[in-house]
Tab-separated table of C-alpha atoms and ligand atoms in Angstrom:
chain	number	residue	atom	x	y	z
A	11	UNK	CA	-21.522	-104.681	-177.014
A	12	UNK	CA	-22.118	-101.940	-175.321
A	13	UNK	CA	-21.752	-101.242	-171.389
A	14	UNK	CA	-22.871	-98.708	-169.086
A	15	UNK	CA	-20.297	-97.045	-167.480
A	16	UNK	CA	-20.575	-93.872	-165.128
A	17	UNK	CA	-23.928	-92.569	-166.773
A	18	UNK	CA	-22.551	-93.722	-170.396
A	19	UNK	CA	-23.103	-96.400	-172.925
A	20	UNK	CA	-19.344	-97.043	-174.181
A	21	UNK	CA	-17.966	-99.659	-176.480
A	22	UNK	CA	-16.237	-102.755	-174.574
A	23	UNK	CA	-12.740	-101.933	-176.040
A	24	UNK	CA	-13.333	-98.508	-174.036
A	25	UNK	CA	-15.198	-99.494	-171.019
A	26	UNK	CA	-12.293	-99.751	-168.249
A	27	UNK	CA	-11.143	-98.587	-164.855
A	28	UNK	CA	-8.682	-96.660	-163.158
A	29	UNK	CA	-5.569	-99.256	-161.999
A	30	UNK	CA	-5.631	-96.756	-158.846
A	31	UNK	CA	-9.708	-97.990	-158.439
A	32	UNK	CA	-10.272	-99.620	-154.623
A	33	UNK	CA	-12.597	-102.070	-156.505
A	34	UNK	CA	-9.033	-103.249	-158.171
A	35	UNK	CA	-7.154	-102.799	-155.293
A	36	UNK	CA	-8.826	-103.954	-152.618
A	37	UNK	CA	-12.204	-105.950	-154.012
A	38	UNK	CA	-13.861	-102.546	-152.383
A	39	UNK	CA	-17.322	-102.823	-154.026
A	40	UNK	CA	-20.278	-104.918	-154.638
A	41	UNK	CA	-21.941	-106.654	-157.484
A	42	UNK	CA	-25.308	-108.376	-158.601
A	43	UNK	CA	-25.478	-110.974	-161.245
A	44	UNK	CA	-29.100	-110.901	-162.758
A	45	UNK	CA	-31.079	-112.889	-165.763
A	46	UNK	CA	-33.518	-112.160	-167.789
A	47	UNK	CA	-36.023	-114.480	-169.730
A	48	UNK	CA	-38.041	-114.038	-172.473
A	49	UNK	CA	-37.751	-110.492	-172.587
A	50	UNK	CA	-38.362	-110.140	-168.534
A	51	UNK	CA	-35.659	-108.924	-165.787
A	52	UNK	CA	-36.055	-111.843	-163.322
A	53	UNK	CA	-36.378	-110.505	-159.598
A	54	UNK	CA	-35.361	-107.266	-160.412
A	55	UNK	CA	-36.366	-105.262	-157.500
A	56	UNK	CA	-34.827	-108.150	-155.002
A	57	UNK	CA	-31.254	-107.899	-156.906
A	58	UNK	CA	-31.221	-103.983	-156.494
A	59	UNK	CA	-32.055	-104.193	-153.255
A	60	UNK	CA	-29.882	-106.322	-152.261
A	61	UNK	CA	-26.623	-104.698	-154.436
A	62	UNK	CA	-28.154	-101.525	-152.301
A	63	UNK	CA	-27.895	-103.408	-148.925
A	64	UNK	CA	-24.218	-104.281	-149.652
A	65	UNK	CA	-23.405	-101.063	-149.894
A	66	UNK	CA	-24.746	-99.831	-147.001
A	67	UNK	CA	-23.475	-102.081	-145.157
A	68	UNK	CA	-20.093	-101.403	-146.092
A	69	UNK	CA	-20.503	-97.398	-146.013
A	70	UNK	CA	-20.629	-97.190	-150.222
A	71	UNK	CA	-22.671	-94.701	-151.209
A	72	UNK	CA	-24.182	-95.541	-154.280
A	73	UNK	CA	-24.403	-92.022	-156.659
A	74	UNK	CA	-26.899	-92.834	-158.155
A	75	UNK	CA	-30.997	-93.566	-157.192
A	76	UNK	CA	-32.439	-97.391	-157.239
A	77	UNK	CA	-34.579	-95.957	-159.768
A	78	UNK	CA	-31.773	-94.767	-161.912
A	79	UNK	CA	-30.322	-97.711	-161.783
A	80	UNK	CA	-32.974	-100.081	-162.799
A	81	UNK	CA	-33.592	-97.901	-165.756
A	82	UNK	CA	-30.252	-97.871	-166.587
A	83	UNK	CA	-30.027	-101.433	-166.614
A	84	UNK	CA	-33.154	-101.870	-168.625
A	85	UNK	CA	-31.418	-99.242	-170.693
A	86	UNK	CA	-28.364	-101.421	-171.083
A	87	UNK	CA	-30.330	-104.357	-172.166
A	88	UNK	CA	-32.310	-102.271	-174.692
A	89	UNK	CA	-28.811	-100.935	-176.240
A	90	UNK	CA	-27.626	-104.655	-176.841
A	91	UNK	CA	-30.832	-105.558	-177.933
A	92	UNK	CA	-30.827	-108.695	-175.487
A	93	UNK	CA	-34.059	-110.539	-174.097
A	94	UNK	CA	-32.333	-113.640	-172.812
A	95	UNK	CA	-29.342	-112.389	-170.755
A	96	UNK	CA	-27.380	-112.175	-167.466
A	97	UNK	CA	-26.664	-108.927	-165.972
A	98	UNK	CA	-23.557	-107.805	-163.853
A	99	UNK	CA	-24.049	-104.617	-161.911
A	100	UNK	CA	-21.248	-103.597	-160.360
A	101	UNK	CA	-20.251	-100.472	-157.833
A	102	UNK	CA	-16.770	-99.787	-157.177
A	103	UNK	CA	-15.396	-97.724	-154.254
A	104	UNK	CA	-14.313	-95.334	-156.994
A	105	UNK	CA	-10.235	-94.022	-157.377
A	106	UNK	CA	-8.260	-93.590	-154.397
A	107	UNK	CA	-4.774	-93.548	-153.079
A	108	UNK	CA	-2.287	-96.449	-152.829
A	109	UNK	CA	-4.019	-96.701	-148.867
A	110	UNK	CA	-6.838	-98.235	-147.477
A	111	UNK	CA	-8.774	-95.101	-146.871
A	112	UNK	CA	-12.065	-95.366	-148.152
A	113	UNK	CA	-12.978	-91.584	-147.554
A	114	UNK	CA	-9.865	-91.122	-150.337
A	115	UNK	CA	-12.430	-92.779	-152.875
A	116	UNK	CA	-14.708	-89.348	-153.856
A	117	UNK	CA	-16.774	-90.691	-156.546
A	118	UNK	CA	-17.684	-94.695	-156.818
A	119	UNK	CA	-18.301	-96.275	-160.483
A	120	UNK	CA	-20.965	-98.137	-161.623
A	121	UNK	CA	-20.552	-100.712	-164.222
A	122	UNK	CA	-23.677	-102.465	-166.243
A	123	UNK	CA	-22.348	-105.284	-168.268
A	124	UNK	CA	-25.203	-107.076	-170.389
A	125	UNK	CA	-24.201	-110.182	-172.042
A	126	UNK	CA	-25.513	-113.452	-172.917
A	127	UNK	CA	-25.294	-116.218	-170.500
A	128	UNK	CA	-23.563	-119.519	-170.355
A	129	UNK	CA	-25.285	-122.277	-169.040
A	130	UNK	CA	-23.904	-125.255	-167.275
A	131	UNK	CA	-24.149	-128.270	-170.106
A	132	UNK	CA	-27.730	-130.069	-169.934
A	133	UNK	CA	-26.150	-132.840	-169.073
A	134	UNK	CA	-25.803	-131.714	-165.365
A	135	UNK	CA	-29.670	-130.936	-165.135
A	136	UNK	CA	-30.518	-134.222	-166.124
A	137	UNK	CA	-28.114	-136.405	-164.260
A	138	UNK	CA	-26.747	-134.014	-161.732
A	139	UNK	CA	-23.490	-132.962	-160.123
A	140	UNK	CA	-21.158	-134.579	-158.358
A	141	UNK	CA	-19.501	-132.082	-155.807
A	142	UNK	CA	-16.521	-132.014	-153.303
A	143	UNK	CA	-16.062	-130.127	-150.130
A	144	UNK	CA	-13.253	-127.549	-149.663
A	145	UNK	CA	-11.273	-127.275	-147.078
A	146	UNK	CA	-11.547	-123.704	-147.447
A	147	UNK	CA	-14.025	-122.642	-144.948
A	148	UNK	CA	-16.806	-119.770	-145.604
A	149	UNK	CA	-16.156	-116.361	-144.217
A	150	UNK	CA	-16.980	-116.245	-140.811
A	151	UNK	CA	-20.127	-113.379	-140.618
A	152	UNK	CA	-18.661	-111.049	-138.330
A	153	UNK	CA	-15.375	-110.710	-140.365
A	154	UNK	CA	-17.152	-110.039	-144.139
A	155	UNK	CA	-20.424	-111.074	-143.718
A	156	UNK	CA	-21.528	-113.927	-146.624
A	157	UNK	CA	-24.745	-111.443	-146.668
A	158	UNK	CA	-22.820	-109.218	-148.550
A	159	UNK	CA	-21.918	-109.584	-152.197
A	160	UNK	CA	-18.755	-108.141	-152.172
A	161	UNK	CA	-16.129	-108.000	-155.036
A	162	UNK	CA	-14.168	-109.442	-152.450
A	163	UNK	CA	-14.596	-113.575	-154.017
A	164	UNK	CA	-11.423	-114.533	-153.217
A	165	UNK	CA	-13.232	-116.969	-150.618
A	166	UNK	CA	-14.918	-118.200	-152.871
A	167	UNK	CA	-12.550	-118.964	-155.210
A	168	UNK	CA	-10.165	-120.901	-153.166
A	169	UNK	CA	-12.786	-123.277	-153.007
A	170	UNK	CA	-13.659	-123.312	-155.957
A	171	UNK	CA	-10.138	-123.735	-157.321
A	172	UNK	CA	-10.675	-127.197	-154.895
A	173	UNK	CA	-13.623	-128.346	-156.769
A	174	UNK	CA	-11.960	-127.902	-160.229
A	175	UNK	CA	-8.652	-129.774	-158.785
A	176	UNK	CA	-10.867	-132.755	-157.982
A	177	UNK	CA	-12.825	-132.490	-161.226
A	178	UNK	CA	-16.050	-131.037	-159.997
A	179	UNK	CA	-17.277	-127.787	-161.241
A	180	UNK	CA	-18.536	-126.540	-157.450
A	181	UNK	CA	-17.709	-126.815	-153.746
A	182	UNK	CA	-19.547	-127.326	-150.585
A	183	UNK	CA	-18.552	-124.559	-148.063
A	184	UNK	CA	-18.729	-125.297	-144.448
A	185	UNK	CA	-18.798	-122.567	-142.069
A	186	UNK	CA	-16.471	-122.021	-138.918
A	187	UNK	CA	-17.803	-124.271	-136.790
A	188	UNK	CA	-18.194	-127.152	-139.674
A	189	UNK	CA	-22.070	-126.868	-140.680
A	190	UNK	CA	-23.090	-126.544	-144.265
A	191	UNK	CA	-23.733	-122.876	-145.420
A	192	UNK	CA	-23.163	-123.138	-149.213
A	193	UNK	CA	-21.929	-123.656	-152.278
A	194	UNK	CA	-19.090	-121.285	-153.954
A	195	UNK	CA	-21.630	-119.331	-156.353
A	196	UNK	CA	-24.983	-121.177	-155.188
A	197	UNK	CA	-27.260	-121.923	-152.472
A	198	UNK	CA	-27.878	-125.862	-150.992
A	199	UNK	CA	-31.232	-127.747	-150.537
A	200	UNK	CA	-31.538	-131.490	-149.184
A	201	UNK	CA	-34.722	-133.424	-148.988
A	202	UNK	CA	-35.209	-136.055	-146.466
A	203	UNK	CA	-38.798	-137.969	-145.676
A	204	UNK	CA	-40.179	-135.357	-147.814
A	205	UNK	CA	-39.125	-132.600	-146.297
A	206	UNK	CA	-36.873	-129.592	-147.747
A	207	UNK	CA	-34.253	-127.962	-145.431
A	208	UNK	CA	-31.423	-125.505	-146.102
A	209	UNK	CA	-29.318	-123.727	-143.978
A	210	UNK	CA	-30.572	-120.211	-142.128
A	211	UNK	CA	-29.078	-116.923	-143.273
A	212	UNK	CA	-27.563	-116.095	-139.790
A	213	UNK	CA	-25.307	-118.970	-140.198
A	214	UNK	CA	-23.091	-117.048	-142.716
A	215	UNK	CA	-24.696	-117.105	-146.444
A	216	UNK	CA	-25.537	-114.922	-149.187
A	217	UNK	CA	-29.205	-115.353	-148.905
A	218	UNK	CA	-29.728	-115.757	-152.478
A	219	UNK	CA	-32.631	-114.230	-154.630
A	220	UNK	CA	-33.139	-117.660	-156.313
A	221	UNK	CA	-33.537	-119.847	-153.122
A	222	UNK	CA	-35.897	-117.516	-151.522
A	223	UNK	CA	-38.196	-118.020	-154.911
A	224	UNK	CA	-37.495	-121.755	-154.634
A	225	UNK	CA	-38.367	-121.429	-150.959
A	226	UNK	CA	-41.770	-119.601	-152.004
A	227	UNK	CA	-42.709	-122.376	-154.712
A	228	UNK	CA	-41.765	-125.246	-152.256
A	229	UNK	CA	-44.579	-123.667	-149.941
A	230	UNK	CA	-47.024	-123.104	-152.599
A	231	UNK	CA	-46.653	-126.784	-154.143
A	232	UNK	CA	-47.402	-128.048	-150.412
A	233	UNK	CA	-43.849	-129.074	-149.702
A	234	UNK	CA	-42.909	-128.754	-145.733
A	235	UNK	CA	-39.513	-126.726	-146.229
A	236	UNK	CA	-37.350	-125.689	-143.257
A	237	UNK	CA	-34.437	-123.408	-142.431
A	238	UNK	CA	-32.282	-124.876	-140.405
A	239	UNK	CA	-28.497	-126.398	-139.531
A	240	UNK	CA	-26.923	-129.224	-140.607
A	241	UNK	CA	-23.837	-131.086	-140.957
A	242	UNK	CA	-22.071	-132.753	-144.155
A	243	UNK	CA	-23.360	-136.319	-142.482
A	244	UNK	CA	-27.019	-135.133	-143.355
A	245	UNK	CA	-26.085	-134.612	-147.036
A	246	UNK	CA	-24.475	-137.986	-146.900
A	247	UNK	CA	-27.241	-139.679	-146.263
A	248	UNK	CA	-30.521	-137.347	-148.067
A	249	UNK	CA	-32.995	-138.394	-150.507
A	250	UNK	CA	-32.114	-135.926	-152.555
A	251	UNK	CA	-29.368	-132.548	-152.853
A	252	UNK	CA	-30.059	-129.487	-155.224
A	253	UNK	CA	-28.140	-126.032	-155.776
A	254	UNK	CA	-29.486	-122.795	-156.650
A	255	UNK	CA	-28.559	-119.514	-158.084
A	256	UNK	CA	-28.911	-117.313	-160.926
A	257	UNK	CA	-26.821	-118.640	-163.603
A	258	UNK	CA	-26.894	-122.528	-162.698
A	259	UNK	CA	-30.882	-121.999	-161.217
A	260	UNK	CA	-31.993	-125.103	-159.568
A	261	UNK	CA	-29.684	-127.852	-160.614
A	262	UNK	CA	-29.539	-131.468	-158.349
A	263	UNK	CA	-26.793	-133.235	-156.951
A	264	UNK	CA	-26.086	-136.573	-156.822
A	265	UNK	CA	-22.651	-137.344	-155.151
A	266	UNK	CA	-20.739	-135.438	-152.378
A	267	UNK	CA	-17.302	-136.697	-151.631
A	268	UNK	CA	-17.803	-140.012	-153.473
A	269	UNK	CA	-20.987	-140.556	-151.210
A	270	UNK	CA	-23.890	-141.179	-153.764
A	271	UNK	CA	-26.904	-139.008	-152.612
A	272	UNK	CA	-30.370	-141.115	-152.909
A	273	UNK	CA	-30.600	-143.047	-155.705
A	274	UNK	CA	-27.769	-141.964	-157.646
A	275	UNK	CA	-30.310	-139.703	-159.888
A	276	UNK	CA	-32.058	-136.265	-159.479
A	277	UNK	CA	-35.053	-136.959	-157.185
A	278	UNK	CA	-38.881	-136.366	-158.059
A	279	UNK	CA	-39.263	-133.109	-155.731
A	280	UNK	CA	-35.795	-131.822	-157.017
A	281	UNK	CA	-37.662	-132.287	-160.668
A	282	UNK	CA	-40.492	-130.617	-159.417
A	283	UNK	CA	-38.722	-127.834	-158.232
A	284	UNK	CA	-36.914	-127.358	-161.396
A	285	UNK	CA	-40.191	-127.589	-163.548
A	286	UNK	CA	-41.926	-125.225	-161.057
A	287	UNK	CA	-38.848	-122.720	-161.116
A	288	UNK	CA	-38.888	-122.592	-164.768
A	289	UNK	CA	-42.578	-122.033	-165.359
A	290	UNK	CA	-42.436	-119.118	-162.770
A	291	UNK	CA	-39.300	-117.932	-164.595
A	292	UNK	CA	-40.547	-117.907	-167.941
A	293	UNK	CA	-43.282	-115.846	-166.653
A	294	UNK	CA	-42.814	-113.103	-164.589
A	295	UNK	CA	-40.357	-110.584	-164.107
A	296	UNK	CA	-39.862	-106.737	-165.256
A	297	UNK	CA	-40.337	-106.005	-168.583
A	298	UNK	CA	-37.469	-105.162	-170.666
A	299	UNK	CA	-39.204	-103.504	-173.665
A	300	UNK	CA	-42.312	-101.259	-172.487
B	429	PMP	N1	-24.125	-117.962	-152.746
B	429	PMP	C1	-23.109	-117.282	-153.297
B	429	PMP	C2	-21.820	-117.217	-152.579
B	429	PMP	C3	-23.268	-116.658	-154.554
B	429	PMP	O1	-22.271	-115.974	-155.104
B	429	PMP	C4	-24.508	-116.778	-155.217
B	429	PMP	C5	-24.685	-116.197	-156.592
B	429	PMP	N2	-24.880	-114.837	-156.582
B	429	PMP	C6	-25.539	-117.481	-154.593
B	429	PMP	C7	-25.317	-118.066	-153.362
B	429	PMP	C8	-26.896	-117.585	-155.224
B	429	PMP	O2	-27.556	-116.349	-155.133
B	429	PMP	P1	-28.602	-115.867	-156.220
B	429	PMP	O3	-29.687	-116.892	-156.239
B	429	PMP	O4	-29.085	-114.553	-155.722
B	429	PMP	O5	-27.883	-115.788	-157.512
């Protein structure tokens, strides 16, 4: 395997950091986590921008041009000779002093992993997952906003260390004043007479590059889809519940804290969505090989 680090392709036994990094440190930095298909970078332009937002929002200047870095990440693809793989891109604030002091941080790293990706068993696509709420709440937006994908998970991972302890692999987040934002690594969707509603990005999420697609081919297949809040109680008692996100895409849920969603089964539009998400996946996208 080989990753990109700093403007070179090195071997994984040699790709590593400074322990004096801020990305170590602190979590100073931001990341992506992309996919390909069939030889195509899915949403490429979307995950760059974003990884480019993050930083500006938290004063990282990135060394290097969006362009650069989509053709390095191509590049990286190329050198491991991958078509079906997920992509981390990550920037670092770069090596500092023991302090806080970003401005200490001259030159920030960027990392291109390329590796293969591990998807959640089939099982959960076809019968869905059963998922708890933390207790953990979801970072209130004016402290670090959910809008930015910082290396800073720790959030995140509290919950989702709650979802393992009561056997689920993910978490419903609530925000600070108790409505749903989302999941610890994925987006939620509920469908109710018909209709498909998830939470607005102002209310504190990562507004992720798979549920605006899944947003777009709702509203293409005629589906009346909403942003908007809600509480757990809604979720309780949907037709249906589905996740999305890069690595687990659109994936339905059936159970949230012992309260059986629907049926008990993924729901027809959730199985729409899925077949819909997968055709558009499977064919579009940048090209990895030119
Ligand atoms: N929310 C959080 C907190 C995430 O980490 C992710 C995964 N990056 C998502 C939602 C889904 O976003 P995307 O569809 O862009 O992967």
């Amino acid at each position: 395997m080989l990753i990109y680090l700093d403007g070179e392709f090195v071997p994984r036994s040699e790709a590593k950091i400074s322990v004096f990094d801020h990305g170590l440190l602190y979590g100073d930095g931001v990341f992506e986590g992309i996919r390909s298909y069939n030889g195509n970078v899915f949403k490429l332009d979307e995950h760059l921008e974003r990884i480019f937002d993050s930083a500006k929002s938290i004063m990282l200047q990135i060394p290097i041009t969006i362009e650069e870095m989509k053709e390095n990440l191509l590049e990286t693809l190329r050198r491991n000779n991958l078509h079906e793989g997920y992509i981390r891109l990550i920037v670092t604030r770069g090596i500092g002093d023991l302090g806080l002091d970003p401005e200490k941080c001259p030159t920030p790293s960027v990392i291109i992993i390329a590796d293969k990706i591990t998807l959640y068993p089939q099982n959960f696509y076809e019968h869905g997952l059963e998922i708890v709420t933390a207790s953990i709440r979801r970072n209130y937006p004016e402290a670090v906003n959910p809008r930015i994908k910082s290396l800073n998970y720790l959030n995140n991972i509290l919950a989702k260390i709650e979802a393992k302890q009561s056997g689920s692999v993910e978490a419903l987040m609530l925000n600070n004043d108790g409505y749903v934002v989302e999941c610890t690594g994925d987006n939620i969707f509920y469908i109710k007479n018909e209709e498909i509603i998830t939470p607005p990005q102002h209310i504190g999420i990562l507004e992720g590059v798979t549920r605006n697609c899944v947003i777009e081919l709702a509203k293409e297949a005629g589906f009346k889809i909403h942003e908007r809040v809600f509480t757990r109680h809604d979720l309780y008692i949907a037709d249906e519940c589905f996740l999305t996100g890069t690595a687990a895409e659109v994936i339905p849920v059936v159970k949230l804290d012992q309260r059986v969603i629907g049926n008990g089964k993924p729901g027809i539009v959730t199985q729409k969505l899925i077949a819909a998400f997968r055709q558009y996946a499977n064919n579009s996208g940048t090209p990895i090989y030119t």
